[in-house]
mmCIF file of C-alpha atoms (C1' of nucleotides) in Angstrom:
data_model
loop_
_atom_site.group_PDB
_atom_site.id
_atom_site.type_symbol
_atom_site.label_atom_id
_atom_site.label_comp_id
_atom_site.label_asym_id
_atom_site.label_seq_id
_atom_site.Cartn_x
_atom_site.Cartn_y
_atom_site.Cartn_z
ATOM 1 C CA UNK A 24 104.186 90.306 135.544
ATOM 2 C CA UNK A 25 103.615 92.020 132.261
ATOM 3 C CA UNK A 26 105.509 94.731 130.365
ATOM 4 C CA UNK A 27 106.154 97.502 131.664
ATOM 5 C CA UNK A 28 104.316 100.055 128.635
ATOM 6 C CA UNK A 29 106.775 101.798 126.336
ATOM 7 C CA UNK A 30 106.303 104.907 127.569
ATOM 8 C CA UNK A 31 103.985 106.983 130.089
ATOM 9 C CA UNK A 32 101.102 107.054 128.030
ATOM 10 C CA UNK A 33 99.304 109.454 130.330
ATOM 11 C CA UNK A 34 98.814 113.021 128.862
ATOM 12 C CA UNK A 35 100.370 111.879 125.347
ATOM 13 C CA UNK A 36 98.661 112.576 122.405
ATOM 14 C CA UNK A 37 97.518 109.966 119.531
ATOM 15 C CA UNK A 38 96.015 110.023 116.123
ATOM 16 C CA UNK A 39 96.791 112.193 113.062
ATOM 17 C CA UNK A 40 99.848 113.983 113.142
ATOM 18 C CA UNK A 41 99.787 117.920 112.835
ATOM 19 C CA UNK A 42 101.842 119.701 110.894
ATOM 20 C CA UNK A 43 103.389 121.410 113.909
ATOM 21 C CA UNK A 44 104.471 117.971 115.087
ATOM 22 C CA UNK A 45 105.947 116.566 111.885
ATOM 23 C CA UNK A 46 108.187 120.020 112.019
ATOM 24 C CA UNK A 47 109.357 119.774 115.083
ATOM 25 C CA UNK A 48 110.186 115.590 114.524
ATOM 26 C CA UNK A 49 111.938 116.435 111.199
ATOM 27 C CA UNK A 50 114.052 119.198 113.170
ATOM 28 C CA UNK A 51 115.190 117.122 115.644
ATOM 29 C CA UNK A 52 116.113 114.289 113.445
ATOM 30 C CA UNK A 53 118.176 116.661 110.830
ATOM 31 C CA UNK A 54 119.883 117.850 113.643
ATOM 32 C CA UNK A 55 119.822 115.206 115.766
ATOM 33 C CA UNK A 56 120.029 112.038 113.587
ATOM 34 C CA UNK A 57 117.590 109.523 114.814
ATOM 35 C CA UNK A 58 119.033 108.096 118.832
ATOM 36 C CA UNK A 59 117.142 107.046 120.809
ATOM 37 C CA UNK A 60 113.564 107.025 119.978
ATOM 38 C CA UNK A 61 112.432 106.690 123.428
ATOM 39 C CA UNK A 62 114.202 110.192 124.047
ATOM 40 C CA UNK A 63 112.891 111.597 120.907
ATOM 41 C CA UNK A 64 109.605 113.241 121.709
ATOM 42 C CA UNK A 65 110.779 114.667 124.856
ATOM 43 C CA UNK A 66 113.864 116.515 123.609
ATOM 44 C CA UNK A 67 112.063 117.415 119.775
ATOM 45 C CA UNK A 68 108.982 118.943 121.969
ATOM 46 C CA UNK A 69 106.416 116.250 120.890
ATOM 47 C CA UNK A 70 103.558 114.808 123.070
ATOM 48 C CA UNK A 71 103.809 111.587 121.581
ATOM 49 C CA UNK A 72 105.522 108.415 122.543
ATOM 50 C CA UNK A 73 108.711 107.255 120.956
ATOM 51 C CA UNK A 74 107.218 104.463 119.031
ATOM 52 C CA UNK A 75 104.494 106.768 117.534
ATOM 53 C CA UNK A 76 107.423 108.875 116.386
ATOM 54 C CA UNK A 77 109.674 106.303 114.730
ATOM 55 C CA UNK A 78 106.759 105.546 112.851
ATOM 56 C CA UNK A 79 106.110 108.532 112.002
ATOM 57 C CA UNK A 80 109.440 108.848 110.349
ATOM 58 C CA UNK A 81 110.160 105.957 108.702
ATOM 59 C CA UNK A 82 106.422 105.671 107.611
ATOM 60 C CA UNK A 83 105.782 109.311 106.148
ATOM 61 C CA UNK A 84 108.434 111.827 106.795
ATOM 62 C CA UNK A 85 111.768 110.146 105.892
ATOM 63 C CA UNK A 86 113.040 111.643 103.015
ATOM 64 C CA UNK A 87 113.765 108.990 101.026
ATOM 65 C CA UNK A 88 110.655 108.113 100.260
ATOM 66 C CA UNK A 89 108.470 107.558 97.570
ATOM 67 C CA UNK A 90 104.529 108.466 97.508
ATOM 68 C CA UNK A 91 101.820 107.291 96.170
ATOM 69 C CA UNK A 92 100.723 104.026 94.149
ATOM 70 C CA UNK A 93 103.171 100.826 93.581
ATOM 71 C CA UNK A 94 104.496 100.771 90.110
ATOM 72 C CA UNK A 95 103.338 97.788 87.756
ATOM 73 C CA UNK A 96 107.377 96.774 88.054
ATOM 74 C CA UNK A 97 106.719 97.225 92.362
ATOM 75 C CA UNK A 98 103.547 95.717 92.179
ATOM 76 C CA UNK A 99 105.026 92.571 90.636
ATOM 77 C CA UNK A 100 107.760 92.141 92.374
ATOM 78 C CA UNK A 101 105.926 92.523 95.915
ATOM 79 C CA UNK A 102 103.667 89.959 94.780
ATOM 80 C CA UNK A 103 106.634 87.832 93.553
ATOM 81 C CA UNK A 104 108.187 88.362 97.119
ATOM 82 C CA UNK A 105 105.517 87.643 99.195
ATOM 83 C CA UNK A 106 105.224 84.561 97.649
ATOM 84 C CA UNK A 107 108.590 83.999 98.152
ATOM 85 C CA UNK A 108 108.818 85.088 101.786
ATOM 86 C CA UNK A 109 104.687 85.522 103.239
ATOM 87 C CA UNK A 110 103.609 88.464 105.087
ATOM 88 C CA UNK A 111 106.955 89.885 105.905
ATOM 89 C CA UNK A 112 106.498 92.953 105.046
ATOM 90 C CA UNK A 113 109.935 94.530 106.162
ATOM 91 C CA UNK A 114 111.541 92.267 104.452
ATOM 92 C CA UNK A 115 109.732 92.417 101.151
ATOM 93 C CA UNK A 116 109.390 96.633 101.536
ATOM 94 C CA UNK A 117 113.692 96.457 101.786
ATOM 95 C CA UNK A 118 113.729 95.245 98.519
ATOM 96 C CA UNK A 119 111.804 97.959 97.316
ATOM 97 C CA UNK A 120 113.791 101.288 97.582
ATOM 98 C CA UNK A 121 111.659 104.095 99.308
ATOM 99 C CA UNK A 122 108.644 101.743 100.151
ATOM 100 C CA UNK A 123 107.663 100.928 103.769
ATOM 101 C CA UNK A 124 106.465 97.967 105.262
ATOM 102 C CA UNK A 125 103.388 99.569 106.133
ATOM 103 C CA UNK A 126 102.781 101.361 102.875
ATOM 104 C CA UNK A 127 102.974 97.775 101.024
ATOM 105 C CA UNK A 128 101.378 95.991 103.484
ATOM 106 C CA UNK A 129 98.199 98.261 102.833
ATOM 107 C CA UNK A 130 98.549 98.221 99.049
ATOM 108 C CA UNK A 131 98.725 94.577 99.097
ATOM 109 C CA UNK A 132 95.742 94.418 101.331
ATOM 110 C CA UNK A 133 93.675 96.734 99.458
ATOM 111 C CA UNK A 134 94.807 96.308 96.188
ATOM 112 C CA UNK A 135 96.598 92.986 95.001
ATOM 113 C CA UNK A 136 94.532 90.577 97.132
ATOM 114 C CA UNK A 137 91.687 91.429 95.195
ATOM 115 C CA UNK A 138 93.583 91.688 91.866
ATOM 116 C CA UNK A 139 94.767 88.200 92.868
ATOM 117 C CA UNK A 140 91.218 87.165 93.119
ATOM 118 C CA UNK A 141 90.017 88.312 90.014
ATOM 119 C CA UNK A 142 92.899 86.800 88.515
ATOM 120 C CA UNK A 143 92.025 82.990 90.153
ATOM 121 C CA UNK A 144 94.481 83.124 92.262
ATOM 122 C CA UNK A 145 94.889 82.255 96.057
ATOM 123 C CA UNK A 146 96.963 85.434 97.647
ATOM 124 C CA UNK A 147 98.095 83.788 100.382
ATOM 125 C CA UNK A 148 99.237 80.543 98.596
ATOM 126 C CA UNK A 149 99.655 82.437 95.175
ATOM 127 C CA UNK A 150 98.083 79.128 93.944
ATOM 128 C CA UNK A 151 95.191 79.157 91.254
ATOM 129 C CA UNK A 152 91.753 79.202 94.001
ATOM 130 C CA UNK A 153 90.399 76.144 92.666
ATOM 131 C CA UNK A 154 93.522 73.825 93.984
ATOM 132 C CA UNK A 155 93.836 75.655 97.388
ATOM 133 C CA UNK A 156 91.897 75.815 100.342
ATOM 134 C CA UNK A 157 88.937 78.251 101.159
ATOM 135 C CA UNK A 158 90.083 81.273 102.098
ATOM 136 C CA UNK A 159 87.662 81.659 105.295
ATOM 137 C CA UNK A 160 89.185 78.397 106.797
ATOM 138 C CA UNK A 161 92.755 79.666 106.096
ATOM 139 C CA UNK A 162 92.257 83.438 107.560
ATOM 140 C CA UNK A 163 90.123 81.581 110.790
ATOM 141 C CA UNK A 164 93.693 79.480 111.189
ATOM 142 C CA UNK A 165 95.872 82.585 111.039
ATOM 143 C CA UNK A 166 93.975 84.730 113.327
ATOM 144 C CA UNK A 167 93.371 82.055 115.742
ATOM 145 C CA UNK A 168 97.686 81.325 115.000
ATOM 146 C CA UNK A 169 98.282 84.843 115.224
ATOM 147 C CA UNK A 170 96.285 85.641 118.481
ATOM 148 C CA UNK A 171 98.030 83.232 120.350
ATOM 149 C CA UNK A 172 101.394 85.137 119.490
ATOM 150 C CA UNK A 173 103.146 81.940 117.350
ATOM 151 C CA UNK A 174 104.291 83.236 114.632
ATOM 152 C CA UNK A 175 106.524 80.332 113.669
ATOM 153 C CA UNK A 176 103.040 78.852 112.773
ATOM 154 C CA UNK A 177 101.577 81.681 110.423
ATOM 155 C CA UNK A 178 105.004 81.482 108.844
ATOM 156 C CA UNK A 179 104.038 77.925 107.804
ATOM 157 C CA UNK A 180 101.230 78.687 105.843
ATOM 158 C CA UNK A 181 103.682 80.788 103.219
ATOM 159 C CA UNK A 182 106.821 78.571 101.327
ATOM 160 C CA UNK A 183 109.012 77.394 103.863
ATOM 161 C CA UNK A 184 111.465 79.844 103.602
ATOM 162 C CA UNK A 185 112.844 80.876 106.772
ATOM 163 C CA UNK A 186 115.590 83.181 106.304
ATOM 164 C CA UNK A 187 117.126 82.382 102.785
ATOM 165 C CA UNK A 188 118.278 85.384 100.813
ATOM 166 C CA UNK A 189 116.183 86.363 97.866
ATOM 167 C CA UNK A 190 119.143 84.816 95.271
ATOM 168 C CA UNK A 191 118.348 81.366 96.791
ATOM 169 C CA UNK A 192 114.678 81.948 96.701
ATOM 170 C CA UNK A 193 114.582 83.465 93.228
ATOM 171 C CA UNK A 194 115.785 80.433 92.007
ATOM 172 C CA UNK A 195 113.658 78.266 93.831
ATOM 173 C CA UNK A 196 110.883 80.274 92.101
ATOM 174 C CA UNK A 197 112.438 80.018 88.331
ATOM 175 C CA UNK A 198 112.892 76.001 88.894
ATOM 176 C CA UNK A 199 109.554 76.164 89.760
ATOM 177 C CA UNK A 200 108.648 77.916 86.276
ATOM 178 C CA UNK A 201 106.874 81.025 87.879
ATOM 179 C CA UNK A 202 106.146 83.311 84.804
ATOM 180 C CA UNK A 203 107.438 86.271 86.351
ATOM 181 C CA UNK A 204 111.118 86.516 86.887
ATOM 182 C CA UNK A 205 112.393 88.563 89.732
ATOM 183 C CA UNK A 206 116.127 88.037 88.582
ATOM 184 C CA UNK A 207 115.103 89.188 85.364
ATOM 185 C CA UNK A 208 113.521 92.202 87.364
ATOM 186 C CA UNK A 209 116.164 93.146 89.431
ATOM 187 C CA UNK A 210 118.442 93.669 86.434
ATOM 188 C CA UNK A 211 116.065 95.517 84.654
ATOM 189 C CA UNK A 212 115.883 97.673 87.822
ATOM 190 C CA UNK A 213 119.338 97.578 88.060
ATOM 191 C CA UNK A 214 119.755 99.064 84.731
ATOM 192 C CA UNK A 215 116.940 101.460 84.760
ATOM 193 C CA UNK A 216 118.156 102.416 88.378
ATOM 194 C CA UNK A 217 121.886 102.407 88.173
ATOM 195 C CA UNK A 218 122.135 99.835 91.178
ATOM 196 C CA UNK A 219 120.790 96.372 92.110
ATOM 197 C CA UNK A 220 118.405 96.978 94.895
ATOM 198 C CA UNK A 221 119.987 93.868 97.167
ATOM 199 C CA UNK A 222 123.133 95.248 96.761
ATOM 200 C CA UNK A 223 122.497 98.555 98.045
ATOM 201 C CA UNK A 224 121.753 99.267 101.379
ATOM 202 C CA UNK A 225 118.993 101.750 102.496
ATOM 203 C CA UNK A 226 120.358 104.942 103.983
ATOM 204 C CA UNK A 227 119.255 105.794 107.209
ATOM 205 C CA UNK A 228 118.715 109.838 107.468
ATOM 206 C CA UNK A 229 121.127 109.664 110.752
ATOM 207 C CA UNK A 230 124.081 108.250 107.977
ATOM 208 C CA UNK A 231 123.147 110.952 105.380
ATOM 209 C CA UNK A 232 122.451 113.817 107.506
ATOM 210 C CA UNK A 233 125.102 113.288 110.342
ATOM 211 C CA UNK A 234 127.686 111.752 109.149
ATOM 212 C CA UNK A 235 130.085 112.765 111.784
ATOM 213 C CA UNK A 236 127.551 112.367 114.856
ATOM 214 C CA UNK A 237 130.190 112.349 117.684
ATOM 215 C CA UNK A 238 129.142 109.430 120.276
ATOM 216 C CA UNK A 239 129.275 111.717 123.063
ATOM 217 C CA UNK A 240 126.580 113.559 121.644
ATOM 218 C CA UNK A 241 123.731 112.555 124.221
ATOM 219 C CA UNK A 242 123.118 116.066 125.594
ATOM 220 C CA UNK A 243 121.611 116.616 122.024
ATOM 221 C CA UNK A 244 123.433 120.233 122.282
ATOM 222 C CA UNK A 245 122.259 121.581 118.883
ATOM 223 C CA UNK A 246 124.838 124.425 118.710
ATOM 224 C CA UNK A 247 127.695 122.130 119.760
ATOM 225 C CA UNK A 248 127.089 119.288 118.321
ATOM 226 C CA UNK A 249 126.436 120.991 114.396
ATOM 227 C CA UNK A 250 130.037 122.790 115.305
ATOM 228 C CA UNK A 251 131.386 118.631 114.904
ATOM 229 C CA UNK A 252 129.172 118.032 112.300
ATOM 230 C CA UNK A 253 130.053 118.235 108.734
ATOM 231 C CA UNK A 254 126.467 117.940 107.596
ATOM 232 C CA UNK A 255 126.081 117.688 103.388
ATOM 233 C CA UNK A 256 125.290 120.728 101.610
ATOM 234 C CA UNK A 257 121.551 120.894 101.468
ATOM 235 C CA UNK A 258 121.234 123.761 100.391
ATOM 236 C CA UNK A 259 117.476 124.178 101.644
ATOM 237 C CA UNK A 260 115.951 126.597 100.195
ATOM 238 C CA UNK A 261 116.148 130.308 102.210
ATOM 239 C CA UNK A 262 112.884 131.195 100.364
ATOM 240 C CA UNK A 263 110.186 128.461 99.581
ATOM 241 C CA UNK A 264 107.838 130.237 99.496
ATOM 242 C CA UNK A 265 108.106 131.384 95.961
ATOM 243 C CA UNK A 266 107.065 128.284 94.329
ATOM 244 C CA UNK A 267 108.237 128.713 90.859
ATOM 245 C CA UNK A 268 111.823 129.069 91.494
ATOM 246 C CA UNK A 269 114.184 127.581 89.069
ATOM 247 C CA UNK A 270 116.791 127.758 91.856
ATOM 248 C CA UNK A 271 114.955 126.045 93.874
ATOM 249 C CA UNK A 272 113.924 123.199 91.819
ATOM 250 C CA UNK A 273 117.220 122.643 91.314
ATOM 251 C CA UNK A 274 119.068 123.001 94.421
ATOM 252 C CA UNK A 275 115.866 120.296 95.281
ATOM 253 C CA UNK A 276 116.645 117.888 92.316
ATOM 254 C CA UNK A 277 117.509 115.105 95.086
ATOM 255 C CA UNK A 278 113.935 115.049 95.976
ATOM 256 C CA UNK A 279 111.647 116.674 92.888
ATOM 257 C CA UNK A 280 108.858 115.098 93.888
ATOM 258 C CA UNK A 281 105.251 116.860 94.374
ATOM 259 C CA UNK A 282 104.947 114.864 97.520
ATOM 260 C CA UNK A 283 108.244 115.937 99.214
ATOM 261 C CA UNK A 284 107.821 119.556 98.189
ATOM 262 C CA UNK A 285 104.068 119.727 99.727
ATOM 263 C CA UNK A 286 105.553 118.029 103.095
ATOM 264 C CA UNK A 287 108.736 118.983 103.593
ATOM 265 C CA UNK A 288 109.137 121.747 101.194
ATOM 266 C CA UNK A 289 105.943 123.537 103.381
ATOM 267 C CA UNK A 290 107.372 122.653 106.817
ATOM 268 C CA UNK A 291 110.968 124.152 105.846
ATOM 269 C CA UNK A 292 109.754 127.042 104.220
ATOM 270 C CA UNK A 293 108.322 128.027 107.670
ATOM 271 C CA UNK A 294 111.196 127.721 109.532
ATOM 272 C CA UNK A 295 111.174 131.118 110.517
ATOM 273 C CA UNK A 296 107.625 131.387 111.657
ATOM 274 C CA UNK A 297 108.472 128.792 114.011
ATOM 275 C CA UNK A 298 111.189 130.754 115.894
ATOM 276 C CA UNK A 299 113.527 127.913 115.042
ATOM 277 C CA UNK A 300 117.224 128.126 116.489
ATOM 278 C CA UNK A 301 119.173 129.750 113.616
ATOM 279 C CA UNK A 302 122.402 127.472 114.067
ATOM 280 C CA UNK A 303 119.896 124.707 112.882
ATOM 281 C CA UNK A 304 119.340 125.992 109.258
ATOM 282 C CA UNK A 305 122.907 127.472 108.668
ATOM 283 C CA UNK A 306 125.181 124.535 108.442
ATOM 284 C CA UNK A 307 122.860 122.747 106.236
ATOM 285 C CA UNK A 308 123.519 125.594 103.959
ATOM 286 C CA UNK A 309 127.085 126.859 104.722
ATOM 287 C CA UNK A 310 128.039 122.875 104.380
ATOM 288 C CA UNK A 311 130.140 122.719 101.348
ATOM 289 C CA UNK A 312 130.762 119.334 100.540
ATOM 290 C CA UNK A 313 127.948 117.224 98.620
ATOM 291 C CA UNK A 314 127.527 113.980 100.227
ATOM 292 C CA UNK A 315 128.542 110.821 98.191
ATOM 293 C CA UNK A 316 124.759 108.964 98.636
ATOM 294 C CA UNK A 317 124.484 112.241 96.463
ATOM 295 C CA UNK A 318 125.623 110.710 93.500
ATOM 296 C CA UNK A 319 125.863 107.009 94.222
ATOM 297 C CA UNK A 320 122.464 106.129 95.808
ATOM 298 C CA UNK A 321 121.206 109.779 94.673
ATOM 299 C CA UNK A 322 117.359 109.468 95.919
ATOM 300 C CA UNK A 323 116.569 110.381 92.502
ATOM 301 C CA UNK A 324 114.883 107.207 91.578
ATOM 302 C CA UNK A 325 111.818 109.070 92.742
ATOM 303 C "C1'" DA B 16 71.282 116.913 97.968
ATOM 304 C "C1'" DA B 17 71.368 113.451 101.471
ATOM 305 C "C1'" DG B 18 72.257 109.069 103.154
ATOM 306 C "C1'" DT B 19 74.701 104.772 102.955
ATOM 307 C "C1'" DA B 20 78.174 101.455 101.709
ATOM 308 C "C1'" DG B 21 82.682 100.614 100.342
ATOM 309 C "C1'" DT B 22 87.601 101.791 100.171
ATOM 310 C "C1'" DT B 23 91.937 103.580 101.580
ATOM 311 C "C1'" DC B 24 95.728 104.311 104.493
ATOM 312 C "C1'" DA B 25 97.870 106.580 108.635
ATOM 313 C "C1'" DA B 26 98.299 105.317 113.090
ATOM 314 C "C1'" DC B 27 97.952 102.332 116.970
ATOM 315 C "C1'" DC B 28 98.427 97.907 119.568
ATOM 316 C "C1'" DG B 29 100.634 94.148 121.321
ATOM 317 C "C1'" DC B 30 103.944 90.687 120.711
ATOM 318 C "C1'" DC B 31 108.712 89.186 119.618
ATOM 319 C "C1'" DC B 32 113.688 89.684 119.371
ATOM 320 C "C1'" DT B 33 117.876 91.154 121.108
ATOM 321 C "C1'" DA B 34 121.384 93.858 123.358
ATOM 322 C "C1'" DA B 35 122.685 95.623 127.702
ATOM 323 C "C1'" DC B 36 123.015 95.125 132.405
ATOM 324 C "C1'" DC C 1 121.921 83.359 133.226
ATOM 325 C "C1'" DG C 2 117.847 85.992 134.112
ATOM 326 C "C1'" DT C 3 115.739 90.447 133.653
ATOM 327 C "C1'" DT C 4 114.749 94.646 131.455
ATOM 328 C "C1'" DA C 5 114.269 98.176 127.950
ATOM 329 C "C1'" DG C 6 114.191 99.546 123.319
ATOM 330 C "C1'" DG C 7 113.332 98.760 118.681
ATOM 331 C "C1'" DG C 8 111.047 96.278 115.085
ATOM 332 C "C1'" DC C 9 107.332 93.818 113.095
ATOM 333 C "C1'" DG C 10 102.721 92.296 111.569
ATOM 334 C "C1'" DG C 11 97.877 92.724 112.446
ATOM 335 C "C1'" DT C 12 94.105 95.707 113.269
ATOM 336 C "C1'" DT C 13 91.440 99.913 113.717
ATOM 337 C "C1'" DG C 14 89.000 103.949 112.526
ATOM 338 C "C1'" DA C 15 88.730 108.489 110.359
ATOM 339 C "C1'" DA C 16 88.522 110.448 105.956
ATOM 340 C "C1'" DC C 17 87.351 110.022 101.470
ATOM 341 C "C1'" DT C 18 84.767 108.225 97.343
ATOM 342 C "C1'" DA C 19 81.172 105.917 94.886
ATOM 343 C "C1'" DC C 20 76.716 104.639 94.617
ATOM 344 C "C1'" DT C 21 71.687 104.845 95.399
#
DNA sequence: AAGTAGTTCAACCGCCCTAAC
DNA sequence: CGTTAGGGCGGTTGAACTACT
């Protein structure tokens, strides 16, 4: 007996996401906070299946997240951690503020392996290539490993490491006399940053953006449930489309990013055209307290 | 300019883990 | 305690883009 599929897959679309959709997803979660994913497409309006959306968010249209390439400092320390803890790329990418698993798992494949290579050195053993292995023999284990659905066993072929924080790994690494030192790293982030990335948990949009989210709130009631809501003063722009707008770039500081204001900055400024239920952009402007992740976290590290 | 090979990355697939029942 | 559903994760795919011939 297999699993039942995560959803009805029959009539739901797949591939690239349109514009449209990544509206409508965005509008549900601001108002919505991110429930139940399964529940998601059918009350935001989307032909997609939960999963597709989830990933969706948390791999493009999350806020709080940064675009394009790794930073020599990201670079090094994702190579650092995945020698540290293998091809976990969720937990590597939570070290990284505003990366995703999928976004380093891609830049490792693409990028480091090869720089790796050039370098002499064995990515998956981060060993110089002359005392390891060949590669072919190694990928032919893990596919054949990973096929079969044992993890446990592709695990083995990075340091044992099973679920030790990154302290108790970092040290491992300095007794071990790695040149690059991820303590070292982390302060320097820490001070260029204003907080130590382990210390500092990642917001989830549902914290920032509905703080209050009352738990009876499954009827997803837009008009109701933004009355409980004391949602922070976004103060999204009423007017986007006038692009050089000091006001704007301003009352955006929290996310002055090219990226941001090409995706979200274009979805929101069409609101209107979209016939979108008024009560959904008023309180995020009315609000008028600031959030604290404001300040403290402030996603201004982009 | 056209065709081909190589590269990138968003999205999907399928498995695993875990909480709820 | 077994079953189920939902979420999360890592691996893989394929369309779009770029570089090269």
């Amino acid at each position: 007996m297999g699993r039942q599929p995560c959803c009805d897959k029959v009539g739901l679309k797949k591939g690239p996401w349109t514009a449209e959709e990544d509206q409508k997803l965005i509008n549900f979660i601001l108002t919505n906070g991110q429930c139940c994913w399964r529940a998601v497409p059918k009350l935001a309006g989307l032909l997609r299946c939960g999963k597709s959306c989830r990933l969706r968010w948390t791999n493009y249209l999350r806020p709080d997240l940064k675009r394009g390439l790794l930073s020599e400092y990201e670079e090094q320390m994702v190579i650092d951690l995945h020698a540290q803890l293998g091809n976990r790329w969720s937990k590597i990418a939570s070290h990284l503020p505003g990366r995703t698993d999928n976004e380093i798992k891609n830049h490792w494949n693409t990028h480091i392996k090869k720089k790796l290579k050039k370098m002499g050195i064995d990515p998956l053993t981060h060993k110089p290539l002359s005392s390891t292995t060949t590669e072919p023999q190694q990928s032919q284990q893990k596919n054949q490993v990973s096929k079969g659905g044992l993890k446990s066993q592709v695990v083995d072929e990075s340091p044992k490491e099973p679920e030790t924080s990154l302290q108790s790994t970092i040290s491992e690494e300095k007794s071990m006399g790695s040149p690059f030192d991820p303590m070292e790293m982390m302060m320097m982030m820490d001070n260029v940053d204003g907080f130590c990335t382990d210390e500092v948990p990642l917001i989830e949009p549902h914290e920032i953006l509905v703080p209050a989210a009352p738990s009876t709130s499954s009827s997803c009631d837009s008009s109701k449930l933004l009355e409980e809501l004391q949602l922070p003063d976004f103060e999204w722009p009423s007017d986007c489309n006038t692009s050089s707008d000091d006001n704007n770039n301003n009352k955006m500081s929290l996310w002055d990013d090219d990226d941001f204001n090409n995706t979200w900055g274009d979805l929101l400024s069409d609101r209107s055209e979209l016939a979108l239920d008024d009560s959904l952009s008023s309180p995020l402007i009315q609000c008028p307290t600031r959030m604290p992740f404001d300040q403290e976290y402030s996603w201004a590290y982009i």
